[in-house]
PDB file of C-alpha atoms in Angstrom:
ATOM      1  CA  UNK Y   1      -0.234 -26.367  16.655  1.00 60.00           C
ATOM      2  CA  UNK Y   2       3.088 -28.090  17.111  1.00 84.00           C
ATOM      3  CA  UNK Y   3       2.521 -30.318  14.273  1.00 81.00           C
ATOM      4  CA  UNK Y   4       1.365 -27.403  12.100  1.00 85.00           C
ATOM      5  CA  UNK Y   5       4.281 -25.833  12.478  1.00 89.00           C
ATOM      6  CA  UNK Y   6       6.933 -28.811  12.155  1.00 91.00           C
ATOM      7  CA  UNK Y   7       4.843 -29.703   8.970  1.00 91.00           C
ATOM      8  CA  UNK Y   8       5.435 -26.410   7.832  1.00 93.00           C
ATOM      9  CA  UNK Y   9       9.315 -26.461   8.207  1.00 94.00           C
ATOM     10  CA  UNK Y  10       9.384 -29.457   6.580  1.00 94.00           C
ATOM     11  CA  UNK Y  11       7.425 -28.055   3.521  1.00 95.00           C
ATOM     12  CA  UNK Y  12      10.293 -25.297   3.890  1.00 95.00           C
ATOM     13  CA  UNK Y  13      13.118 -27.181   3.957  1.00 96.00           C
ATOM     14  CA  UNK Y  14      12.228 -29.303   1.528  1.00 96.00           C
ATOM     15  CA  UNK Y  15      11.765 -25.995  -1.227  1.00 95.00           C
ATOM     16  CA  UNK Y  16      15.121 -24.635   0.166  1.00 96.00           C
ATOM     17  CA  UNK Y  17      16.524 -28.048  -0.751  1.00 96.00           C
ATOM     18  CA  UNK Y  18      15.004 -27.978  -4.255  1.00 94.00           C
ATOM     19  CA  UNK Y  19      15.899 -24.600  -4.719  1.00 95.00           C
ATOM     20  CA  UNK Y  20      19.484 -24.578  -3.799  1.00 96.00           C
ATOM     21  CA  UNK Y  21      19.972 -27.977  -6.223  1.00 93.00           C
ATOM     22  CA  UNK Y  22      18.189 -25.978  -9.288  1.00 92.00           C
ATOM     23  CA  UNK Y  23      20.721 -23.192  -8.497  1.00 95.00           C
ATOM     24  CA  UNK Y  24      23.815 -25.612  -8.382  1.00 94.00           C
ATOM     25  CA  UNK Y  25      22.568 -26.333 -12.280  1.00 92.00           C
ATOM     26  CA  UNK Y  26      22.326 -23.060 -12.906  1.00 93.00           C
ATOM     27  CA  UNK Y  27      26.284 -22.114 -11.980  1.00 96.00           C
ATOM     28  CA  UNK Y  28      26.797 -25.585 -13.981  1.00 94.00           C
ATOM     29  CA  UNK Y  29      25.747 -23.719 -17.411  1.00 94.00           C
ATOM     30  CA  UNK Y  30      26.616 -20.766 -16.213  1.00 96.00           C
ATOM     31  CA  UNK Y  31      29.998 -22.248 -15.891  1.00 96.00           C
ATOM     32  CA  UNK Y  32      30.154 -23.817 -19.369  1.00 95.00           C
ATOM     33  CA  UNK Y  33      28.520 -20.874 -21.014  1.00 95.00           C
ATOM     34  CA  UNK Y  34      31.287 -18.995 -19.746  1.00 96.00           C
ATOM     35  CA  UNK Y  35      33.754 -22.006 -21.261  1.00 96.00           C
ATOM     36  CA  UNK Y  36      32.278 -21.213 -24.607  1.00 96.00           C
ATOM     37  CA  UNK Y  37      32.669 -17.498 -24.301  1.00 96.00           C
ATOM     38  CA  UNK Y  38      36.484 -18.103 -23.443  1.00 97.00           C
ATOM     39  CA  UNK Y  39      36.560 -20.405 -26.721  1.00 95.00           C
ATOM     40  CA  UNK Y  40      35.240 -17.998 -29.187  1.00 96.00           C
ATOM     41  CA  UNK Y  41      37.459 -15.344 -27.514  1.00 96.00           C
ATOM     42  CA  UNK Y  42      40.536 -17.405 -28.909  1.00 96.00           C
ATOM     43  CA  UNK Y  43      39.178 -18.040 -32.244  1.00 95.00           C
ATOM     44  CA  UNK Y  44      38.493 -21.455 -31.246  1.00 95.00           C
ATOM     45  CA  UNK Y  45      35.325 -22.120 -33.138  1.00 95.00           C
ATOM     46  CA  UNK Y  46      34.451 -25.656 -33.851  1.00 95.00           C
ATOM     47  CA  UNK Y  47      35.049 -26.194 -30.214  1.00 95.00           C
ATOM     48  CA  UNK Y  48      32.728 -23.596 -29.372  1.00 95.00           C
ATOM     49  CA  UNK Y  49      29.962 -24.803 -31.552  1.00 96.00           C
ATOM     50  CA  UNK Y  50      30.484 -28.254 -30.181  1.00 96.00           C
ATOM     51  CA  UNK Y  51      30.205 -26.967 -26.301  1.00 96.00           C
ATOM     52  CA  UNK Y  52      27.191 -25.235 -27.362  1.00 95.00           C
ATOM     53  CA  UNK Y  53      25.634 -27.999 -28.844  1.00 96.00           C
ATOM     54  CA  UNK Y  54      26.025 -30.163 -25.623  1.00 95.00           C
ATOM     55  CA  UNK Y  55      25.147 -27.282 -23.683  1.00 95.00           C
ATOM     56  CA  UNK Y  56      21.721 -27.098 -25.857  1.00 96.00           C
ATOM     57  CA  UNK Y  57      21.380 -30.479 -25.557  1.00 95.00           C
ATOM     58  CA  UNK Y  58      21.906 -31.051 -21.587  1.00 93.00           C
ATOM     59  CA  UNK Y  59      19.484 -27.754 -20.992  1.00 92.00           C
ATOM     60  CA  UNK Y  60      16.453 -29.406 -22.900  1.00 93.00           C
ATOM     61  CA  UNK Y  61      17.118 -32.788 -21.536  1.00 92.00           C
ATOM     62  CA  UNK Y  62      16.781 -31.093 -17.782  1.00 89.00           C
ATOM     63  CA  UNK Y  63      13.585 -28.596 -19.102  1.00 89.00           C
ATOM     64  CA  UNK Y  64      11.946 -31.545 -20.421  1.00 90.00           C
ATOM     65  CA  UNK Y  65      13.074 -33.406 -16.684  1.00 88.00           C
ATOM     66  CA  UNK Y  66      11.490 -30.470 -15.104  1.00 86.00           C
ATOM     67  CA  UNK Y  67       8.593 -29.513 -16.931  1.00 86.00           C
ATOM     68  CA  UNK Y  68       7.302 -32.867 -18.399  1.00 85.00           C
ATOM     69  CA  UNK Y  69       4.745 -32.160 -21.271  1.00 83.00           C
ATOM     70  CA  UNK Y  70       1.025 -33.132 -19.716  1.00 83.00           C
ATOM     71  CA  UNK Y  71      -0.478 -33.359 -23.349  1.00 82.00           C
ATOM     72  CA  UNK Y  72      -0.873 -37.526 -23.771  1.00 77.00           C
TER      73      UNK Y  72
END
């Protein structure tokens, strides 16, 4: 039973681990979503539109991390 349950807190800790890094990227683009709102608040455009683009970029690079496509 002992091992049972130290397996099982392992198998917990491990989630909480994976969990608490996929919400640390989260607050990242959070973060820099927020950047881009503050940009387009001052009329700053381009710079906008470029932080977007690497924000579009960096979020399907990490999908495509996380959710690799099974088709061969």
């Amino acid at each position: 039973m002992e091992d049972t349950d130290r397996l099982e807190r392992w198998r917990l800790e491990t989630r909480l681990d994976e969990l608490a890094g996929e919400l640390t990227e989260l607050r990242l683009f959070a973060a820099q979503l927020e950047d881009i709102f503050n940009l387009r608040q001052r009329g700053l455009y381009p710079e906008a539109h470029a932080l977007l683009d690497d924000l579009q970029r960096n979020w399907a690079t990490l999908m495509r991390d996380r959710y690799p496509d099974p088709r061969p």
